mmCIF file of C-alpha atoms in Angstrom:
data_model
loop_
_atom_site.group_PDB
_atom_site.id
_atom_site.type_symbol
_atom_site.label_atom_id
_atom_site.label_comp_id
_atom_site.label_asym_id
_atom_site.label_seq_id
_atom_site.Cartn_x
_atom_site.Cartn_y
_atom_site.Cartn_z
ATOM 1 C CA MET A 1 21.702 146.657 33.444
ATOM 2 C CA ASP A 2 23.954 147.354 36.462
ATOM 3 C CA ARG A 3 26.257 144.438 35.590
ATOM 4 C CA VAL A 4 27.160 145.198 31.966
ATOM 5 C CA ASP A 5 29.110 147.896 30.151
ATOM 6 C CA LYS A 6 26.686 150.793 29.742
ATOM 7 C CA ARG A 7 28.403 152.231 26.665
ATOM 8 C CA ASN A 8 28.329 148.885 24.866
ATOM 9 C CA ILE A 9 24.689 148.245 25.729
ATOM 10 C CA MET A 10 23.743 151.720 24.447
ATOM 11 C CA VAL A 11 25.548 151.051 21.155
ATOM 12 C CA ILE A 12 23.821 147.674 20.778
ATOM 13 C CA LEU A 13 20.408 149.138 21.606
ATOM 14 C CA ASP A 14 20.854 151.942 19.058
ATOM 15 C CA VAL A 15 21.868 149.496 16.329
ATOM 16 C CA ALA A 16 19.000 147.138 17.195
ATOM 17 C CA ARG A 17 16.467 149.968 17.123
ATOM 18 C CA ALA A 18 17.865 151.245 13.835
ATOM 19 C CA VAL A 19 17.433 147.806 12.253
ATOM 20 C CA LEU A 20 13.898 147.347 13.615
ATOM 21 C CA ILE A 21 12.817 150.805 12.430
ATOM 22 C CA ALA A 22 14.323 150.226 8.969
ATOM 23 C CA VAL A 23 12.233 147.027 8.684
ATOM 24 C CA LEU A 24 8.909 148.775 9.423
ATOM 25 C CA PRO A 25 8.141 149.950 5.830
ATOM 26 C CA PHE A 26 8.320 146.347 4.588
ATOM 27 C CA LEU A 27 5.685 144.994 6.995
ATOM 28 C CA ASP A 28 2.154 144.086 5.931
ATOM 29 C CA SER A 29 0.983 142.490 9.183
ATOM 30 C CA LEU A 30 -0.461 144.863 11.786
ATOM 31 C CA PHE A 31 0.334 142.371 14.566
ATOM 32 C CA VAL A 32 4.011 142.172 13.576
ATOM 33 C CA LEU A 33 4.116 145.969 13.302
ATOM 34 C CA TYR A 34 2.799 146.367 16.850
ATOM 35 C CA ALA A 35 5.256 143.727 18.084
ATOM 36 C CA LEU A 36 8.230 145.565 16.566
ATOM 37 C CA VAL A 37 7.038 148.918 17.929
ATOM 38 C CA PHE A 38 6.783 147.279 21.353
ATOM 39 C CA LEU A 39 10.386 146.047 21.059
ATOM 40 C CA ILE A 40 11.558 149.480 19.885
ATOM 41 C CA ASN A 41 9.914 151.177 22.865
ATOM 42 C CA MET A 42 11.333 148.566 25.214
ATOM 43 C CA GLY A 43 14.790 149.270 23.781
ATOM 44 C CA SER A 44 14.233 152.993 24.305
ATOM 45 C CA SER A 45 13.392 152.372 27.960
ATOM 46 C CA LEU A 46 16.542 150.286 28.456
ATOM 47 C CA PHE A 47 18.611 152.919 26.648
ATOM 48 C CA GLU A 48 17.281 155.659 28.927
ATOM 49 C CA SER A 49 18.238 153.653 32.019
ATOM 50 C CA ALA A 50 21.727 152.829 30.701
ATOM 51 C CA SER A 51 22.392 156.396 29.553
ATOM 52 C CA LEU A 52 21.408 157.789 32.954
ATOM 53 C CA ILE A 53 23.927 155.552 34.711
ATOM 54 C CA TYR A 54 26.626 156.329 32.143
ATOM 55 C CA MET A 55 26.055 160.097 32.422
ATOM 56 C CA THR A 56 26.176 159.852 36.218
ATOM 57 C CA LYS A 57 29.579 158.181 36.030
ATOM 58 C CA LEU A 58 30.975 160.462 33.352
ATOM 59 C CA VAL A 59 29.837 163.862 34.644
ATOM 60 C CA SER A 60 31.299 165.063 37.944
ATOM 61 C CA ASN A 61 29.037 165.972 40.843
ATOM 62 C CA ASN A 62 29.815 169.689 40.557
ATOM 63 C CA ASN A 63 28.757 169.793 36.896
ATOM 64 C CA ARG A 64 25.641 167.603 36.987
ATOM 65 C CA GLN A 65 23.100 170.338 37.598
ATOM 66 C CA ARG A 66 24.350 172.392 34.653
ATOM 67 C CA PHE A 67 24.699 169.279 32.486
ATOM 68 C CA ASN A 68 21.125 168.172 33.237
ATOM 69 C CA ALA A 69 19.835 171.655 32.416
ATOM 70 C CA LEU A 70 21.674 171.626 29.084
ATOM 71 C CA LYS A 71 20.353 168.130 28.377
ATOM 72 C CA ASN A 72 16.807 169.360 28.989
ATOM 73 C CA PHE A 73 17.477 172.291 26.669
ATOM 74 C CA ILE A 74 18.686 170.043 23.836
ATOM 75 C CA GLN A 75 15.792 167.623 24.295
ATOM 76 C CA SER A 76 13.274 170.473 24.321
ATOM 77 C CA CYS A 77 14.772 171.874 21.113
ATOM 78 C CA GLY A 78 14.245 168.460 19.575
ATOM 79 C CA PHE A 79 10.681 168.542 20.923
ATOM 80 C CA ILE A 80 10.017 171.616 18.772
ATOM 81 C CA LEU A 81 12.236 170.866 15.771
ATOM 82 C CA GLY A 82 11.317 167.179 15.498
ATOM 83 C CA PRO A 83 7.819 167.621 13.997
ATOM 84 C CA THR A 84 9.159 170.344 11.694
ATOM 85 C CA ILE A 85 11.934 168.106 10.388
ATOM 86 C CA ALA A 86 9.452 165.237 9.963
ATOM 87 C CA GLY A 87 7.186 167.496 7.932
ATOM 88 C CA LEU A 88 10.077 168.563 5.701
ATOM 89 C CA LEU A 89 11.044 164.923 5.163
ATOM 90 C CA PHE A 90 7.464 164.160 4.121
ATOM 91 C CA LEU A 91 7.625 167.018 1.618
ATOM 92 C CA VAL A 92 10.985 165.940 0.200
ATOM 93 C CA GLY A 93 10.257 162.220 0.087
ATOM 94 C CA SER A 94 7.808 159.590 1.294
ATOM 95 C CA PRO A 95 6.925 158.430 4.833
ATOM 96 C CA ALA A 96 9.239 155.467 4.234
ATOM 97 C CA PHE A 97 12.057 157.906 3.515
ATOM 98 C CA ALA A 98 11.408 159.612 6.875
ATOM 99 C CA ILE A 99 11.532 156.218 8.617
ATOM 100 C CA TYR A 100 14.857 155.379 6.947
ATOM 101 C CA MET A 101 16.257 158.748 8.049
ATOM 102 C CA ASN A 102 15.195 157.950 11.593
ATOM 103 C CA ALA A 103 16.970 154.600 11.421
ATOM 104 C CA GLY A 104 20.049 156.323 9.978
ATOM 105 C CA ALA A 105 20.050 158.823 12.869
ATOM 106 C CA LEU A 106 20.074 155.952 15.370
ATOM 107 C CA ALA A 107 22.938 154.280 13.486
ATOM 108 C CA LEU A 108 24.874 157.564 13.608
ATOM 109 C CA SER A 109 24.133 157.802 17.331
ATOM 110 C CA ALA A 110 25.578 154.314 17.834
ATOM 111 C CA LEU A 111 28.749 155.345 15.993
ATOM 112 C CA ILE A 112 29.171 158.448 18.159
ATOM 113 C CA LEU A 113 28.549 156.476 21.352
ATOM 114 C CA PHE A 114 31.223 153.982 20.321
ATOM 115 C CA PHE A 115 33.861 156.708 20.554
ATOM 116 C CA LEU A 116 32.828 157.867 24.027
ATOM 117 C CA PRO A 117 35.091 156.982 26.999
ATOM 118 C CA ASP A 118 34.874 153.383 28.190
ATOM 119 C CA LEU A 119 34.163 153.576 31.928
ATOM 120 C CA GLU A 120 33.698 149.839 32.497
ATOM 121 C CA LYS A 121 36.322 147.998 30.484
ATOM 122 C CA ARG A 122 36.308 145.106 32.899
ATOM 123 C CA THR A 123 32.551 144.538 32.620
ATOM 124 C CA THR A 124 31.819 142.522 29.492
ATOM 125 C CA PHE A 125 28.779 140.482 28.581
ATOM 126 C CA ALA A 126 30.786 137.290 29.009
ATOM 127 C CA GLU A 127 31.897 138.308 32.504
ATOM 128 C CA ALA A 128 28.457 139.500 33.594
ATOM 129 C CA GLU A 129 26.426 137.196 35.827
ATOM 130 C CA ARG A 130 23.845 135.066 34.112
ATOM 131 C CA LEU A 131 20.263 135.984 34.840
ATOM 132 C CA SER A 132 18.649 133.689 37.384
ATOM 133 C CA LEU A 133 15.819 133.745 39.904
ATOM 134 C CA ARG A 134 18.355 133.857 42.728
ATOM 135 C CA MET A 135 20.072 136.878 41.195
ATOM 136 C CA ILE A 136 16.726 138.662 40.761
ATOM 137 C CA ALA A 137 15.841 137.923 44.398
ATOM 138 C CA ASP A 138 19.239 139.224 45.557
ATOM 139 C CA ASP A 139 18.724 142.388 43.507
ATOM 140 C CA TRP A 140 15.364 143.005 45.148
ATOM 141 C CA LYS A 141 16.883 142.433 48.599
ATOM 142 C CA GLU A 142 19.749 144.834 47.918
ATOM 143 C CA THR A 143 17.373 147.479 46.607
ATOM 144 C CA LEU A 144 15.042 147.069 49.574
ATOM 145 C CA ARG A 145 18.002 147.307 51.971
ATOM 146 C CA PHE A 146 19.015 150.593 50.370
ATOM 147 C CA THR A 147 15.466 151.985 50.485
ATOM 148 C CA HIS A 148 15.151 150.993 54.149
ATOM 149 C CA LYS A 149 18.504 152.510 55.104
ATOM 150 C CA HIS A 150 17.996 155.708 53.070
ATOM 151 C CA ARG A 151 14.308 156.386 53.615
ATOM 152 C CA TYR A 152 14.501 160.107 52.926
ATOM 153 C CA ILE A 153 16.171 159.605 49.529
ATOM 154 C CA THR A 154 13.599 156.960 48.664
ATOM 155 C CA LEU A 155 10.785 159.268 49.782
ATOM 156 C CA VAL A 156 11.968 162.157 47.603
ATOM 157 C CA TYR A 157 12.472 159.935 44.565
ATOM 158 C CA GLY A 158 9.152 158.217 45.247
ATOM 159 C CA LEU A 159 7.392 161.593 45.266
ATOM 160 C CA PHE A 160 8.980 162.363 41.906
ATOM 161 C CA CYS A 161 7.684 159.029 40.584
ATOM 162 C CA VAL A 162 4.192 159.925 41.820
ATOM 163 C CA MET A 163 4.479 163.291 40.069
ATOM 164 C CA THR A 164 5.519 161.452 36.911
ATOM 165 C CA ILE A 165 2.412 159.280 37.241
ATOM 166 C CA PHE A 166 0.194 162.349 37.328
ATOM 167 C CA MET A 167 2.069 163.985 34.430
ATOM 168 C CA SER A 168 1.877 160.817 32.327
ATOM 169 C CA GLY A 169 -1.834 160.547 32.984
ATOM 170 C CA LEU A 170 -2.493 164.194 32.160
ATOM 171 C CA ASP A 171 -0.324 164.068 29.034
ATOM 172 C CA SER A 172 -2.198 161.014 27.767
ATOM 173 C CA LEU A 173 -5.448 163.022 27.871
ATOM 174 C CA GLU A 174 -3.912 166.261 26.595
ATOM 175 C CA ALA A 175 -4.740 165.916 22.891
ATOM 176 C CA SER A 176 -8.293 164.686 23.536
ATOM 177 C CA PHE A 177 -8.893 167.471 26.042
ATOM 178 C CA ALA A 178 -7.645 170.170 23.648
ATOM 179 C CA THR A 179 -9.531 168.953 20.571
ATOM 180 C CA ARG A 180 -12.723 167.512 22.090
ATOM 181 C CA VAL A 181 -13.307 169.617 25.212
ATOM 182 C CA LEU A 182 -11.755 172.942 24.188
ATOM 183 C CA ALA A 183 -12.699 172.364 20.523
ATOM 184 C CA PHE A 184 -9.265 173.405 19.225
ATOM 185 C CA SER A 185 -8.349 172.485 15.660
ATOM 186 C CA GLU A 186 -5.312 170.295 15.031
ATOM 187 C CA SER A 187 -3.308 173.306 13.843
ATOM 188 C CA THR A 188 -4.251 175.268 16.985
ATOM 189 C CA TYR A 189 -3.260 172.328 19.173
ATOM 190 C CA GLY A 190 0.044 172.107 17.272
ATOM 191 C CA PHE A 191 0.693 175.776 18.010
ATOM 192 C CA LEU A 192 -0.112 175.098 21.672
ATOM 193 C CA VAL A 193 2.499 172.322 21.729
ATOM 194 C CA SER A 194 5.032 174.758 20.246
ATOM 195 C CA ILE A 195 4.309 177.185 23.097
ATOM 196 C CA ALA A 196 4.969 174.336 25.529
ATOM 197 C CA GLY A 197 8.307 173.754 23.808
ATOM 198 C CA VAL A 198 9.199 177.432 24.171
ATOM 199 C CA GLY A 199 8.402 177.179 27.889
ATOM 200 C CA ILE A 200 10.738 174.265 28.514
ATOM 201 C CA ILE A 201 13.482 175.898 26.428
ATOM 202 C CA ALA A 202 13.183 179.114 28.478
ATOM 203 C CA GLY A 203 13.307 177.167 31.729
ATOM 204 C CA SER A 204 16.288 175.097 30.584
ATOM 205 C CA ILE A 205 18.230 178.223 29.544
ATOM 206 C CA ILE A 206 17.661 179.804 32.964
ATOM 207 C CA ASN A 207 18.718 176.560 34.664
ATOM 208 C CA ALA A 208 21.878 176.278 32.574
ATOM 209 C CA THR A 209 22.965 179.907 33.007
ATOM 210 C CA CYS A 210 22.015 180.376 36.674
ATOM 211 C CA THR A 211 23.345 177.127 38.157
ATOM 212 C CA LYS A 212 25.377 178.956 40.816
ATOM 213 C CA TRP A 213 22.310 180.734 42.181
ATOM 214 C CA LEU A 214 19.668 178.013 41.877
ATOM 215 C CA SER A 215 19.901 175.313 44.558
ATOM 216 C CA LEU A 216 18.514 171.830 44.013
ATOM 217 C CA ARG A 217 15.982 172.421 46.768
ATOM 218 C CA PHE A 218 14.658 175.505 44.986
ATOM 219 C CA LEU A 219 14.497 173.692 41.643
ATOM 220 C CA ILE A 220 12.529 170.791 43.113
ATOM 221 C CA GLY A 221 10.246 172.958 45.244
ATOM 222 C CA PHE A 222 9.464 175.470 42.491
ATOM 223 C CA GLY A 223 8.892 172.735 39.917
ATOM 224 C CA ALA A 224 6.737 170.613 42.232
ATOM 225 C CA ILE A 225 4.354 173.498 42.978
ATOM 226 C CA THR A 226 4.284 175.473 39.724
ATOM 227 C CA THR A 227 3.978 172.554 37.270
ATOM 228 C CA PRO A 228 0.578 171.389 38.601
ATOM 229 C CA VAL A 229 -0.580 175.038 38.687
ATOM 230 C CA GLY A 230 0.084 175.138 34.933
ATOM 231 C CA TYR A 231 -1.914 171.940 34.463
ATOM 232 C CA LEU A 232 -4.779 173.413 36.507
ATOM 233 C CA LEU A 233 -4.830 176.538 34.344
ATOM 234 C CA PHE A 234 -5.057 174.344 31.252
ATOM 235 C CA ALA A 235 -7.707 172.110 32.865
ATOM 236 C CA THR A 236 -9.962 175.071 33.691
ATOM 237 C CA ALA A 237 -9.269 177.046 30.483
ATOM 238 C CA ASN A 238 -12.140 178.243 28.324
ATOM 239 C CA SER A 239 -10.006 180.150 25.815
ATOM 240 C CA PHE A 240 -6.805 179.681 23.859
ATOM 241 C CA SER A 241 -5.009 182.451 25.793
ATOM 242 C CA LEU A 242 -5.503 180.804 29.192
ATOM 243 C CA ALA A 243 -4.617 177.373 27.783
ATOM 244 C CA ALA A 244 -1.428 178.827 26.291
ATOM 245 C CA VAL A 245 -0.439 180.422 29.616
ATOM 246 C CA GLY A 246 -1.025 177.100 31.388
ATOM 247 C CA PHE A 247 0.984 175.171 28.815
ATOM 248 C CA PHE A 248 3.906 177.607 28.961
ATOM 249 C CA LEU A 249 3.916 177.679 32.773
ATOM 250 C CA LEU A 250 3.796 173.905 33.228
ATOM 251 C CA THR A 251 6.667 173.186 30.834
ATOM 252 C CA PHE A 252 8.705 176.135 32.138
ATOM 253 C CA ALA A 253 8.408 174.816 35.701
ATOM 254 C CA LEU A 254 8.869 171.212 34.577
ATOM 255 C CA SER A 255 12.396 172.006 33.373
ATOM 256 C CA PHE A 256 13.237 173.093 36.942
ATOM 257 C CA ALA A 257 11.706 169.970 38.474
ATOM 258 C CA ASN A 258 13.435 167.591 36.041
ATOM 259 C CA THR A 259 16.858 169.181 36.580
ATOM 260 C CA GLY A 260 16.459 169.242 40.359
ATOM 261 C CA PHE A 261 15.129 165.721 40.847
ATOM 262 C CA LEU A 262 17.570 164.160 38.379
ATOM 263 C CA SER A 263 20.584 165.858 39.977
ATOM 264 C CA PHE A 264 19.398 164.830 43.463
ATOM 265 C CA TYR A 265 18.921 161.243 42.279
ATOM 266 C CA GLN A 266 22.384 161.071 40.669
ATOM 267 C CA ASN A 267 24.060 162.566 43.730
ATOM 268 C CA ASN A 268 22.488 160.240 46.288
ATOM 269 C CA VAL A 269 21.866 156.842 44.683
ATOM 270 C CA PRO A 270 25.000 154.711 44.098
ATOM 271 C CA VAL A 271 25.587 153.936 40.420
ATOM 272 C CA SER A 272 26.071 150.280 41.362
ATOM 273 C CA ILE A 273 22.333 149.895 42.089
ATOM 274 C CA MET A 274 20.921 152.848 40.134
ATOM 275 C CA GLY A 275 19.342 150.709 37.418
ATOM 276 C CA ARG A 276 17.698 148.345 39.882
ATOM 277 C CA PHE A 277 16.540 151.119 42.221
ATOM 278 C CA SER A 278 14.773 153.091 39.482
ATOM 279 C CA GLY A 279 13.541 149.925 37.739
ATOM 280 C CA VAL A 280 11.644 148.653 40.774
ATOM 281 C CA LEU A 281 9.783 151.932 41.273
ATOM 282 C CA ASN A 282 9.220 152.563 37.550
ATOM 283 C CA VAL A 283 7.427 149.224 37.080
ATOM 284 C CA ALA A 284 4.898 150.137 39.761
ATOM 285 C CA GLU A 285 4.619 153.616 38.243
ATOM 286 C CA SER A 286 3.822 152.291 34.742
ATOM 287 C CA VAL A 287 1.195 149.825 35.969
ATOM 288 C CA PHE A 288 -0.545 152.518 38.013
ATOM 289 C CA VAL A 289 -0.659 154.933 35.062
ATOM 290 C CA ILE A 290 -2.290 152.361 32.788
ATOM 291 C CA VAL A 291 -4.903 151.255 35.329
ATOM 292 C CA SER A 292 -5.794 154.623 36.892
ATOM 293 C CA ILE A 293 -6.127 156.644 33.690
ATOM 294 C CA GLY A 294 -8.062 153.925 31.901
ATOM 295 C CA LEU A 295 -10.599 153.585 34.715
ATOM 296 C CA LEU A 296 -11.049 157.301 35.404
ATOM 297 C CA ALA A 297 -11.430 158.228 31.734
ATOM 298 C CA GLU A 298 -14.163 155.600 31.366
ATOM 299 C CA VAL A 299 -16.096 156.594 34.516
ATOM 300 C CA PHE A 300 -15.756 160.402 34.412
ATOM 301 C CA SER A 301 -15.602 163.044 31.698
ATOM 302 C CA ILE A 302 -12.256 164.114 30.264
ATOM 303 C CA ARG A 303 -12.381 167.559 31.911
ATOM 304 C CA SER A 304 -13.325 166.103 35.307
ATOM 305 C CA THR A 305 -10.526 163.559 35.083
ATOM 306 C CA TYR A 306 -8.064 166.272 34.041
ATOM 307 C CA ILE A 307 -9.065 168.553 36.941
ATOM 308 C CA VAL A 308 -8.941 165.716 39.497
ATOM 309 C CA PHE A 309 -5.483 164.649 38.347
ATOM 310 C CA SER A 310 -4.269 168.258 38.352
ATOM 311 C CA LEU A 311 -5.509 168.760 41.926
ATOM 312 C CA GLY A 312 -3.906 165.484 42.996
ATOM 313 C CA PHE A 313 -0.664 166.604 41.361
ATOM 314 C CA LEU A 314 -0.815 169.928 43.242
ATOM 315 C CA LEU A 315 -1.409 168.072 46.529
ATOM 316 C CA ILE A 316 1.728 165.993 45.953
ATOM 317 C CA GLY A 317 3.639 169.201 45.225
ATOM 318 C CA LEU A 318 2.440 170.741 48.504
ATOM 319 C CA ILE A 319 3.561 167.593 50.343
ATOM 320 C CA THR A 320 6.945 167.635 48.604
ATOM 321 C CA LEU A 321 7.799 171.262 49.427
ATOM 322 C CA PRO A 322 8.261 170.955 53.240
ATOM 323 C CA ILE A 323 10.059 167.619 52.799
ATOM 324 C CA VAL A 324 12.584 169.142 50.393
ATOM 325 C CA LEU A 325 13.072 172.257 52.545
ATOM 326 C CA LYS A 326 13.769 170.216 55.689
ATOM 327 C CA ARG A 327 16.843 171.851 57.246
ATOM 328 C CA THR A 328 18.346 168.625 58.643
ATOM 329 C CA LYS A 329 18.552 167.131 55.121
ATOM 330 C CA ARG A 330 20.314 170.095 53.498
ATOM 331 C CA THR A 331 23.572 168.193 52.920
ATOM 332 C CA LEU A 332 21.822 165.622 50.722
ATOM 333 C CA TYR A 333 21.331 168.341 48.123
ATOM 334 C CA THR A 334 25.037 169.179 47.941
ATOM 335 C CA LEU A 335 26.961 165.935 48.517
ATOM 336 C CA THR A 336 27.443 162.796 46.431
ATOM 337 C CA VAL A 337 27.355 159.270 47.829
ATOM 338 C CA GLU A 338 30.435 157.915 46.100
ATOM 339 C CA GLU A 339 33.511 159.101 44.266
ATOM 340 C CA GLU A 340 33.518 159.548 40.536
ATOM 341 C CA PRO A 341 35.391 156.834 38.621
ATOM 342 C CA LYS A 342 38.375 157.681 36.504
ATOM 343 C CA VAL A 343 37.684 158.000 32.787
ATOM 344 C CA SER A 344 39.540 155.421 30.714
#
């Protein structure tokens, strides 16, 4: 990922996903369907990594915090509007029609990306190094050298990855907890999800409009503590009102945490190794989520698992707060590690 043109790879991934999604209505085999969905999700993961590196190069250090807040706002709007649009498409046409519209949206995205500035004209697929075991080993060594040299940066990003593990685990149990433990109907749960969307929109608006007054350290600290408090409120809820407050609070605070951690990551990890650095930690993160949630959900009840994970999440937040507020590391929340490239 670090050795190829990020804009080109994003265009290719969008086109590939559009084609794969457009093929789905024609499939009769469940195995082939699962295989294509796996490839689509894999493409989405690669796209997310490439887009992060591209955005880091394109957006200047001074504008990243505001840009990340606006990005969260747009994504959260999609979080709310997406199901509504899908429902309207089902009313107007068939499920296949909705799938074709999704594929068309990805094709349109590829077209728009094609006209974005080319930041890496010299890096083509032909010029990129061929994948080999030696290259993979060198990548691991370079990443490990960076993590050893910049232990504080690695620690902060590692804590964010741990938080993501807890959030992923809790989110995977969210629907079952709401419908089976709290006995909410599907429509009530849908309304609860809408409240969560309102929370992240409110947080993103505050982040985008108050960038000058909100430091990265405050964003990370507030998000790391308040997000698990929201999960705990939801985990211990015995009524819709308390569950709604928990849902709103956790997504409201999550917008602060996402903006803060992402801006810190972009400012302190060189773009030349950004894909490899995040990739190494994200693999371990994904494996842990699958194993831990699967085992706990089988051994304990859903509510017990949810409460344990929420308490663990809060503990990580309490550990993160003094690390982020460390006075000797203040400059890491204001400076960038390398100059921004010129836009071609």
